[in-house]
Structures are given as C-alpha cells and as structure tokens.
C-alpha cells in the first residue's frame, strides 16, 4: 500500500504507554526510541506522530493527521467548548485513561454547591470547558487559567475553588479538597478527521479500527469449556453469559455426556462457576482470549 494513515498520539503522559501497548496488541508493531517524535509502523500502513496531548485535537481537526488517540477531555476543551464539535468524529472509546473533570473546593470552606461559587474564583487548566459548564448552570464565577499544580491554588490564595481532572480522588483528599460538581467524564478515544480522506487510507482506517475493537473486546472476554450431561445443556445455557449460543459437542464413547464451549463477554466469577457446577457441569475450564474479530 503506497498511502499511509497518519496518527497522532501523546508522546508522554498518562495515555502514552497504554496507547503504544494497544497498537502493539493490534499487530501494528510500534517501536519507539527515546526522544523520537515520528515513526513508521513495521507491519501496517501507519505513520505515528508523537505530540503534546493538547495539540492532537487540532491536528486531527485540520486534517494534518487522519487519526488521533487522545483523552475526550482534550476534545471537549480544544474543540467542543469552542464550537468546533463537528471537526472530528469519535470512532470508538478505548477503555483506558478514565477520569472526570470536577470542580472542588477546600473541605473546610463554606462552598458546598455550585450556587456557592457565585462571585468566587475557580482555578483551572480547562478554562473553555469550565466556562461552558458555568454558563449552562447559570453560575457567575471568575475563571482563573493556570497550568500545573491546580490543586494548590486555594492554599496560595489564587482562587477559592479549582476545576481539574480527577481519577481516584487521592490528590484532592491529600490537599483537603472536596468535589462539588462533575463537569464531564473522560477516557481515551480514537478520533478521525472529518476532512476528505483518500479511499485507500479509509479502508486501512477501517481495518485498524476493527483490530483495535477486537483487542478491546477480548480484554474482558473469556473462553469457557466444560463437560456436562446432555440433559443439563438447557440449564447451563441459562447460566453462561455468552456472546452467542454455546457450541455443544458429544463426547467420544459417551452418548450421555457433551462438551460445551462458549465465549463470555465479561469476567467469569466464582459464583458463575459454582452455578454451572450446580446445573450439572464438570471439568470447568476458563481461559483468556487474546483477540476477537467478528
């Protein structure tokens, strides 16, 4: 293939390693060395640009890159809050990098609700998202734009509250801050430009998206095998959380027994295995799945 996909992804930070791992598991063959900002995939028509995460939305929107792997918070901040929502299309969420953009205030302050923020200052690295949210909520607060260490702004007297990304909430607790509102939730997403794309490149994008979907579906799925009396098949079918109907195969030399194989799209918990045993299953085996292509 002469024409190649151009994909932008974070060069360093919380999404970088997971993005590279996802591409490798999709058979792309990404080999990056320290300080490298551009590379060509070895086993797929894909060129990768390693850039700042806040630049990715604009690169994709402008058609500089065909695809981007970026947090949806960056799409919201750089495009949607500025009225540019239609410049990119989300092909699929990637099921990592989950967090939320939240407003928080000191635990010992009198700020309990959004209404208490009227006339107050809120420090944030996401000014456009915050302004849009405050306008929607009818809250009249001053937005103070700062970068890095947003959580210390109240202690330094820069602002009475903050708006920042929250994952576990540990950083807020460590700085005696309490969440009072969630602006939006976020996770890593695969996005595509809405600019015109060559048909050959579009076909490659569809192949790449299918591979990524196959990897992500397999992460939680399990392949489950067991033996059971033929008379117990219906009862076992009702217990297995399967993608499709299970495969039932007679056991050689025993017409009363069958082997049952199924793909479960979710973790198989001990309770499920115990329920299968009660239904008549034996020799139950659960194994991970590496990839799923439909």
mmCIF file of C-alpha atoms in Angstrom:
data_model
loop_
_atom_site.group_PDB
_atom_site.id
_atom_site.type_symbol
_atom_site.label_atom_id
_atom_site.label_comp_id
_atom_site.label_asym_id
_atom_site.label_seq_id
_atom_site.Cartn_x
_atom_site.Cartn_y
_atom_site.Cartn_z
ATOM 1 C CA UNK A 1 0.000 0.000 0.000
ATOM 2 C CA UNK A 2 1.505 3.328 -1.072
ATOM 3 C CA UNK A 3 -0.668 5.639 1.021
ATOM 4 C CA UNK A 4 -0.463 5.549 4.791
ATOM 5 C CA UNK A 5 -2.540 6.586 7.787
ATOM 6 C CA UNK A 6 -1.192 9.474 9.862
ATOM 7 C CA UNK A 7 -1.964 9.051 13.561
ATOM 8 C CA UNK A 8 -1.204 11.493 16.373
ATOM 9 C CA UNK A 9 -0.802 10.280 19.929
ATOM 10 C CA UNK A 10 0.625 11.535 23.192
ATOM 11 C CA UNK A 11 4.427 11.500 23.302
ATOM 12 C CA UNK A 12 4.492 11.205 27.101
ATOM 13 C CA UNK A 13 1.999 11.221 29.930
ATOM 14 C CA UNK A 14 -0.819 9.100 31.313
ATOM 15 C CA UNK A 15 -2.112 7.850 27.924
ATOM 16 C CA UNK A 16 1.201 7.325 26.131
ATOM 17 C CA UNK A 17 2.190 3.846 27.308
ATOM 18 C CA UNK A 18 -1.326 2.433 27.053
ATOM 19 C CA UNK A 19 -1.688 3.798 23.506
ATOM 20 C CA UNK A 20 1.536 2.127 22.376
ATOM 21 C CA UNK A 21 0.565 -1.136 24.039
ATOM 22 C CA UNK A 22 -2.841 -1.088 22.326
ATOM 23 C CA UNK A 23 -1.279 -0.629 18.885
ATOM 24 C CA UNK A 24 1.231 -3.418 19.507
ATOM 25 C CA UNK A 25 -1.514 -5.808 20.609
ATOM 26 C CA UNK A 26 -3.383 -4.896 17.430
ATOM 27 C CA UNK A 27 -0.402 -6.180 15.437
ATOM 28 C CA UNK A 28 0.861 -2.748 14.380
ATOM 29 C CA UNK A 29 4.460 -3.213 15.537
ATOM 30 C CA UNK A 30 5.313 0.156 17.103
ATOM 31 C CA UNK A 31 8.988 0.548 18.067
ATOM 32 C CA UNK A 32 9.784 3.925 19.600
ATOM 33 C CA UNK A 33 13.109 5.114 20.957
ATOM 34 C CA UNK A 34 13.734 7.848 23.493
ATOM 35 C CA UNK A 35 13.194 11.328 22.089
ATOM 36 C CA UNK A 36 11.696 10.025 18.834
ATOM 37 C CA UNK A 37 8.724 12.097 17.647
ATOM 38 C CA UNK A 38 7.877 10.221 14.455
ATOM 39 C CA UNK A 39 7.960 6.597 13.386
ATOM 40 C CA UNK A 40 6.562 4.248 10.765
ATOM 41 C CA UNK A 41 4.801 1.083 11.902
ATOM 42 C CA UNK A 42 6.547 -2.055 10.696
ATOM 43 C CA UNK A 43 3.523 -4.239 9.991
ATOM 44 C CA UNK A 44 0.805 -1.777 8.960
ATOM 45 C CA UNK A 45 0.500 1.328 6.706
ATOM 46 C CA UNK A 46 0.608 3.674 9.672
ATOM 47 C CA UNK A 47 2.806 6.675 10.465
ATOM 48 C CA UNK A 48 2.786 7.861 14.076
ATOM 49 C CA UNK A 49 3.353 11.434 15.279
ATOM 50 C CA UNK A 50 4.192 11.807 18.973
ATOM 51 C CA UNK A 51 2.964 15.213 20.147
ATOM 52 C CA UNK A 52 1.523 17.079 23.126
ATOM 53 C CA UNK A 53 -1.931 15.806 24.011
ATOM 54 C CA UNK A 54 -3.481 19.271 23.811
ATOM 55 C CA UNK A 55 -2.284 19.610 20.202
ATOM 56 C CA UNK A 56 -3.856 16.345 18.992
ATOM 57 C CA UNK A 57 -7.469 17.600 18.596
ATOM 58 C CA UNK A 58 -6.410 20.474 16.343
ATOM 59 C CA UNK A 59 -4.070 18.311 14.259
ATOM 60 C CA UNK A 60 -6.923 15.897 13.579
ATOM 61 C CA UNK A 61 -9.500 18.647 13.051
ATOM 62 C CA UNK A 62 -7.241 20.366 10.498
ATOM 63 C CA UNK A 63 -6.524 17.097 8.662
ATOM 64 C CA UNK A 64 -2.811 17.227 9.476
ATOM 65 C CA UNK A 65 -3.374 13.748 10.909
ATOM 66 C CA UNK A 66 -6.102 11.328 9.858
ATOM 67 C CA UNK A 67 -6.479 9.804 13.321
ATOM 68 C CA UNK A 68 -5.689 10.631 16.914
ATOM 69 C CA UNK A 69 -5.607 8.786 20.229
ATOM 70 C CA UNK A 70 -6.435 11.354 22.895
ATOM 71 C CA UNK A 71 -8.462 11.884 26.023
ATOM 72 C CA UNK A 72 -12.012 13.004 25.317
ATOM 73 C CA UNK A 73 -11.346 15.825 27.795
ATOM 74 C CA UNK A 74 -8.971 17.341 25.235
ATOM 75 C CA UNK A 75 -11.616 17.073 22.512
ATOM 76 C CA UNK A 76 -14.083 18.840 24.807
ATOM 77 C CA UNK A 77 -11.615 21.578 25.763
ATOM 78 C CA UNK A 78 -9.957 22.247 22.412
ATOM 79 C CA UNK A 79 -12.890 21.753 20.070
ATOM 80 C CA UNK A 80 -16.350 21.301 21.559
ATOM 81 C CA UNK A 81 -16.153 24.205 24.041
ATOM 82 C CA UNK A 82 -15.042 26.421 21.131
ATOM 83 C CA UNK A 83 -17.907 25.458 18.843
ATOM 84 C CA UNK A 84 -15.798 23.073 16.708
ATOM 85 C CA UNK A 85 -17.512 19.811 17.652
ATOM 86 C CA UNK A 86 -18.057 18.663 14.060
ATOM 87 C CA UNK A 87 -14.372 18.810 13.141
ATOM 88 C CA UNK A 88 -13.631 15.266 14.347
ATOM 89 C CA UNK A 89 -15.629 12.068 14.740
ATOM 90 C CA UNK A 90 -15.086 9.574 17.556
ATOM 91 C CA UNK A 91 -14.571 6.103 16.089
ATOM 92 C CA UNK A 92 -14.633 4.351 19.460
ATOM 93 C CA UNK A 93 -13.742 4.728 23.151
ATOM 94 C CA UNK A 94 -10.568 2.858 24.112
ATOM 95 C CA UNK A 95 -11.482 1.852 27.681
ATOM 96 C CA UNK A 96 -8.463 3.326 29.437
ATOM 97 C CA UNK A 97 -7.488 6.723 30.823
ATOM 98 C CA UNK A 98 -10.837 7.113 32.556
ATOM 99 C CA UNK A 99 -11.208 10.209 34.711
ATOM 100 C CA UNK A 100 -13.536 13.164 35.264
ATOM 101 C CA UNK A 101 -13.226 16.942 35.148
ATOM 102 C CA UNK A 102 -14.508 18.106 38.509
ATOM 103 C CA UNK A 103 -14.929 21.299 40.478
ATOM 104 C CA UNK A 104 -13.620 21.047 44.025
ATOM 105 C CA UNK A 105 -13.290 23.373 46.985
ATOM 106 C CA UNK A 106 -11.468 23.216 50.335
ATOM 107 C CA UNK A 107 -13.185 20.841 52.730
ATOM 108 C CA UNK A 108 -13.276 23.474 55.478
ATOM 109 C CA UNK A 109 -14.777 26.183 53.260
ATOM 110 C CA UNK A 110 -18.410 27.166 53.085
ATOM 111 C CA UNK A 111 -18.584 26.167 49.418
ATOM 112 C CA UNK A 112 -20.966 23.221 49.211
ATOM 113 C CA UNK A 113 -22.771 23.642 45.871
ATOM 114 C CA UNK A 114 -22.377 25.401 42.528
ATOM 115 C CA UNK A 115 -24.568 28.221 43.831
ATOM 116 C CA UNK A 116 -21.917 28.964 46.449
ATOM 117 C CA UNK A 117 -19.413 29.685 43.660
ATOM 118 C CA UNK A 118 -21.177 32.858 42.514
ATOM 119 C CA UNK A 119 -18.640 35.680 42.680
ATOM 120 C CA UNK A 120 -15.814 33.261 43.525
ATOM 121 C CA UNK A 121 -12.650 32.434 41.581
ATOM 122 C CA UNK A 122 -12.045 28.957 40.122
ATOM 123 C CA UNK A 123 -8.521 27.966 39.036
ATOM 124 C CA UNK A 124 -8.234 25.517 36.129
ATOM 125 C CA UNK A 125 -6.237 24.283 33.155
ATOM 126 C CA UNK A 126 -9.528 23.749 31.293
ATOM 127 C CA UNK A 127 -10.916 27.287 31.010
ATOM 128 C CA UNK A 128 -13.131 26.778 27.944
ATOM 129 C CA UNK A 129 -14.786 23.629 29.305
ATOM 130 C CA UNK A 130 -15.328 25.282 32.674
ATOM 131 C CA UNK A 131 -16.775 28.481 31.194
ATOM 132 C CA UNK A 132 -19.201 26.492 29.039
ATOM 133 C CA UNK A 133 -20.304 24.450 32.069
ATOM 134 C CA UNK A 134 -20.772 27.504 34.290
ATOM 135 C CA UNK A 135 -22.834 29.212 31.587
ATOM 136 C CA UNK A 136 -25.053 26.123 31.284
ATOM 137 C CA UNK A 137 -25.537 26.044 35.063
ATOM 138 C CA UNK A 138 -26.124 29.799 35.363
ATOM 139 C CA UNK A 139 -23.200 30.172 37.771
ATOM 140 C CA UNK A 140 -21.352 33.500 37.679
ATOM 141 C CA UNK A 141 -17.790 32.745 38.788
ATOM 142 C CA UNK A 142 -14.429 34.067 37.614
ATOM 143 C CA UNK A 143 -12.246 31.546 35.777
ATOM 144 C CA UNK A 144 -8.526 31.804 36.558
ATOM 145 C CA UNK A 145 -6.428 29.950 33.990
ATOM 146 C CA UNK A 146 -3.275 28.311 35.355
ATOM 147 C CA UNK A 147 -1.178 25.316 34.305
ATOM 148 C CA UNK A 148 0.104 22.600 36.611
ATOM 149 C CA UNK A 149 -0.479 22.106 40.346
ATOM 150 C CA UNK A 150 -4.032 23.412 40.155
ATOM 151 C CA UNK A 151 -4.899 21.779 43.464
ATOM 152 C CA UNK A 152 -2.692 24.183 45.461
ATOM 153 C CA UNK A 153 -4.456 27.302 44.130
ATOM 154 C CA UNK A 154 -6.827 27.707 47.126
ATOM 155 C CA UNK A 155 -4.000 27.344 49.651
ATOM 156 C CA UNK A 156 -1.995 30.002 47.785
ATOM 157 C CA UNK A 157 -4.938 32.393 47.671
ATOM 158 C CA UNK A 158 -5.120 32.257 43.871
ATOM 159 C CA UNK A 159 -8.732 31.030 43.871
ATOM 160 C CA UNK A 160 -11.488 29.780 46.176
ATOM 161 C CA UNK A 161 -12.023 26.576 44.180
ATOM 162 C CA UNK A 162 -10.436 24.508 41.412
ATOM 163 C CA UNK A 163 -11.522 22.577 38.323
ATOM 164 C CA UNK A 164 -9.212 19.713 37.408
ATOM 165 C CA UNK A 165 -9.062 16.106 36.232
ATOM 166 C CA UNK A 166 -9.783 13.539 38.934
ATOM 167 C CA UNK A 167 -9.071 9.811 38.752
ATOM 168 C CA UNK A 168 -9.142 8.189 42.182
ATOM 169 C CA UNK A 169 -9.657 11.371 44.180
ATOM 170 C CA UNK A 170 -6.485 10.782 46.169
ATOM 171 C CA UNK A 171 -4.865 14.074 45.143
ATOM 172 C CA UNK A 172 -7.960 16.019 46.186
ATOM 173 C CA UNK A 173 -8.037 14.298 49.558
ATOM 174 C CA UNK A 174 -4.312 14.928 50.076
ATOM 175 C CA UNK A 175 -4.941 18.645 49.559
ATOM 176 C CA UNK A 176 -8.095 18.766 51.708
ATOM 177 C CA UNK A 177 -10.355 19.371 48.719
ATOM 178 C CA UNK A 178 -13.906 18.097 48.224
ATOM 179 C CA UNK A 179 -15.679 17.542 44.900
ATOM 180 C CA UNK A 180 -18.845 19.566 44.476
ATOM 181 C CA UNK A 181 -19.646 19.050 40.764
ATOM 182 C CA UNK A 182 -18.582 16.959 37.768
ATOM 183 C CA UNK A 183 -18.206 18.883 34.505
ATOM 184 C CA UNK A 184 -17.830 15.724 32.380
ATOM 185 C CA UNK A 185 -16.278 12.276 32.369
ATOM 186 C CA UNK A 186 -13.394 11.377 30.075
ATOM 187 C CA UNK A 187 -11.470 8.444 28.656
ATOM 188 C CA UNK A 188 -9.065 7.800 25.791
ATOM 189 C CA UNK A 189 -10.781 7.750 22.393
ATOM 190 C CA UNK A 190 -9.830 7.065 18.787
ATOM 191 C CA UNK A 191 -10.882 10.027 16.649
ATOM 192 C CA UNK A 192 -10.837 10.690 12.902
ATOM 193 C CA UNK A 193 -10.784 13.922 10.962
ATOM 194 C CA UNK A 194 -13.894 14.936 9.032
ATOM 195 C CA UNK A 195 -11.667 16.288 6.266
ATOM 196 C CA UNK A 196 -11.630 14.344 2.995
ATOM 197 C CA UNK A 197 -9.614 11.090 3.236
ATOM 198 C CA UNK A 198 -8.302 9.012 0.351
ATOM 199 C CA UNK A 199 -10.333 5.823 -0.162
ATOM 200 C CA UNK A 200 -7.268 3.615 0.220
ATOM 201 C CA UNK A 201 -6.461 5.258 3.546
ATOM 202 C CA UNK A 202 -10.091 4.955 4.678
ATOM 203 C CA UNK A 203 -10.017 1.202 4.068
ATOM 204 C CA UNK A 204 -6.842 0.958 6.166
ATOM 205 C CA UNK A 205 -8.539 3.002 8.920
ATOM 206 C CA UNK A 206 -11.449 0.554 8.956
ATOM 207 C CA UNK A 207 -9.000 -2.345 9.266
ATOM 208 C CA UNK A 208 -7.178 -0.630 12.120
ATOM 209 C CA UNK A 209 -10.428 0.157 13.941
ATOM 210 C CA UNK A 210 -11.568 -3.461 13.599
ATOM 211 C CA UNK A 211 -8.273 -4.701 15.046
ATOM 212 C CA UNK A 212 -8.468 -2.325 17.995
ATOM 213 C CA UNK A 213 -12.078 -3.328 18.634
ATOM 214 C CA UNK A 214 -11.035 -6.985 18.556
ATOM 215 C CA UNK A 215 -8.312 -6.412 21.125
ATOM 216 C CA UNK A 216 -10.575 -4.427 23.452
ATOM 217 C CA UNK A 217 -13.435 -6.925 23.262
ATOM 218 C CA UNK A 218 -11.025 -9.707 24.152
ATOM 219 C CA UNK A 219 -9.723 -7.922 27.260
ATOM 220 C CA UNK A 220 -12.772 -8.798 29.340
ATOM 221 C CA UNK A 221 -13.960 -11.837 27.393
ATOM 222 C CA UNK A 222 -13.166 -15.384 28.468
ATOM 223 C CA UNK A 223 -13.417 -18.742 26.720
ATOM 224 C CA UNK A 224 -15.169 -21.283 28.905
ATOM 225 C CA UNK A 225 -15.194 -25.053 28.414
ATOM 226 C CA UNK A 226 -16.870 -27.785 30.411
ATOM 227 C CA UNK A 227 -18.382 -31.254 30.276
ATOM 228 C CA UNK A 228 -21.963 -31.968 31.233
ATOM 229 C CA UNK A 229 -24.804 -34.472 30.814
ATOM 230 C CA UNK A 230 -26.728 -33.823 27.614
ATOM 231 C CA UNK A 231 -29.842 -33.347 29.718
ATOM 232 C CA UNK A 232 -28.228 -30.372 31.512
ATOM 233 C CA UNK A 233 -27.440 -28.278 28.402
ATOM 234 C CA UNK A 234 -30.509 -26.032 28.640
ATOM 235 C CA UNK A 235 -29.890 -25.279 32.317
ATOM 236 C CA UNK A 236 -26.226 -24.479 31.624
ATOM 237 C CA UNK A 237 -27.123 -22.200 28.689
ATOM 238 C CA UNK A 238 -29.131 -20.030 31.050
ATOM 239 C CA UNK A 239 -26.101 -19.582 33.337
ATOM 240 C CA UNK A 240 -23.372 -18.811 30.778
ATOM 241 C CA UNK A 241 -23.070 -15.076 29.946
ATOM 242 C CA UNK A 242 -22.285 -15.782 26.285
ATOM 243 C CA UNK A 243 -21.776 -13.691 23.142
ATOM 244 C CA UNK A 244 -23.602 -16.319 21.101
ATOM 245 C CA UNK A 245 -25.139 -19.734 21.582
ATOM 246 C CA UNK A 246 -22.579 -22.195 23.007
ATOM 247 C CA UNK A 247 -21.028 -24.984 20.955
ATOM 248 C CA UNK A 248 -22.194 -28.414 22.124
ATOM 249 C CA UNK A 249 -20.200 -31.473 21.026
ATOM 250 C CA UNK A 250 -20.879 -35.129 22.018
ATOM 251 C CA UNK A 251 -18.053 -36.771 23.953
ATOM 252 C CA UNK A 252 -16.462 -39.732 22.202
ATOM 253 C CA UNK A 253 -17.628 -43.026 23.645
ATOM 254 C CA UNK A 254 -20.248 -41.488 25.936
ATOM 255 C CA UNK A 255 -23.556 -40.560 24.318
ATOM 256 C CA UNK A 256 -24.950 -39.190 27.558
ATOM 257 C CA UNK A 257 -22.169 -36.570 28.000
ATOM 258 C CA UNK A 258 -21.297 -33.478 25.921
ATOM 259 C CA UNK A 259 -18.568 -30.833 25.807
ATOM 260 C CA UNK A 260 -19.819 -27.233 25.966
ATOM 261 C CA UNK A 261 -17.691 -24.322 24.698
ATOM 262 C CA UNK A 262 -18.717 -20.647 24.859
ATOM 263 C CA UNK A 263 -17.300 -17.129 24.753
ATOM 264 C CA UNK A 264 -18.322 -14.986 27.713
ATOM 265 C CA UNK A 265 -18.092 -11.203 27.109
ATOM 266 C CA UNK A 266 -17.450 -10.468 30.761
ATOM 267 C CA UNK A 267 -15.357 -11.872 33.607
ATOM 268 C CA UNK A 268 -16.324 -15.322 34.842
ATOM 269 C CA UNK A 269 -16.667 -15.037 38.583
ATOM 270 C CA UNK A 270 -16.521 -17.884 41.073
ATOM 271 C CA UNK A 271 -20.265 -17.531 41.597
ATOM 272 C CA UNK A 272 -20.834 -18.263 37.890
ATOM 273 C CA UNK A 273 -18.636 -21.365 38.013
ATOM 274 C CA UNK A 274 -20.430 -22.588 41.124
ATOM 275 C CA UNK A 275 -23.794 -22.054 39.389
ATOM 276 C CA UNK A 276 -22.545 -24.048 36.380
ATOM 277 C CA UNK A 277 -21.490 -26.887 38.644
ATOM 278 C CA UNK A 278 -24.905 -26.921 40.321
ATOM 279 C CA UNK A 279 -26.509 -27.018 36.851
ATOM 280 C CA UNK A 280 -24.540 -30.200 36.076
ATOM 281 C CA UNK A 281 -21.216 -29.029 34.580
ATOM 282 C CA UNK A 282 -17.870 -30.624 35.434
ATOM 283 C CA UNK A 283 -14.222 -30.102 34.437
ATOM 284 C CA UNK A 284 -14.913 -26.376 34.000
ATOM 285 C CA UNK A 285 -12.035 -24.506 32.345
ATOM 286 C CA UNK A 286 -11.856 -20.711 31.859
ATOM 287 C CA UNK A 287 -9.088 -19.225 29.685
ATOM 288 C CA UNK A 288 -8.298 -15.685 28.450
ATOM 289 C CA UNK A 289 -8.879 -14.585 24.863
ATOM 290 C CA UNK A 290 -6.252 -12.545 23.029
ATOM 291 C CA UNK A 291 -8.306 -11.178 20.104
ATOM 292 C CA UNK A 292 -11.874 -11.266 18.786
ATOM 293 C CA UNK A 293 -12.821 -10.457 15.176
ATOM 294 C CA UNK A 294 -16.435 -10.676 14.092
#
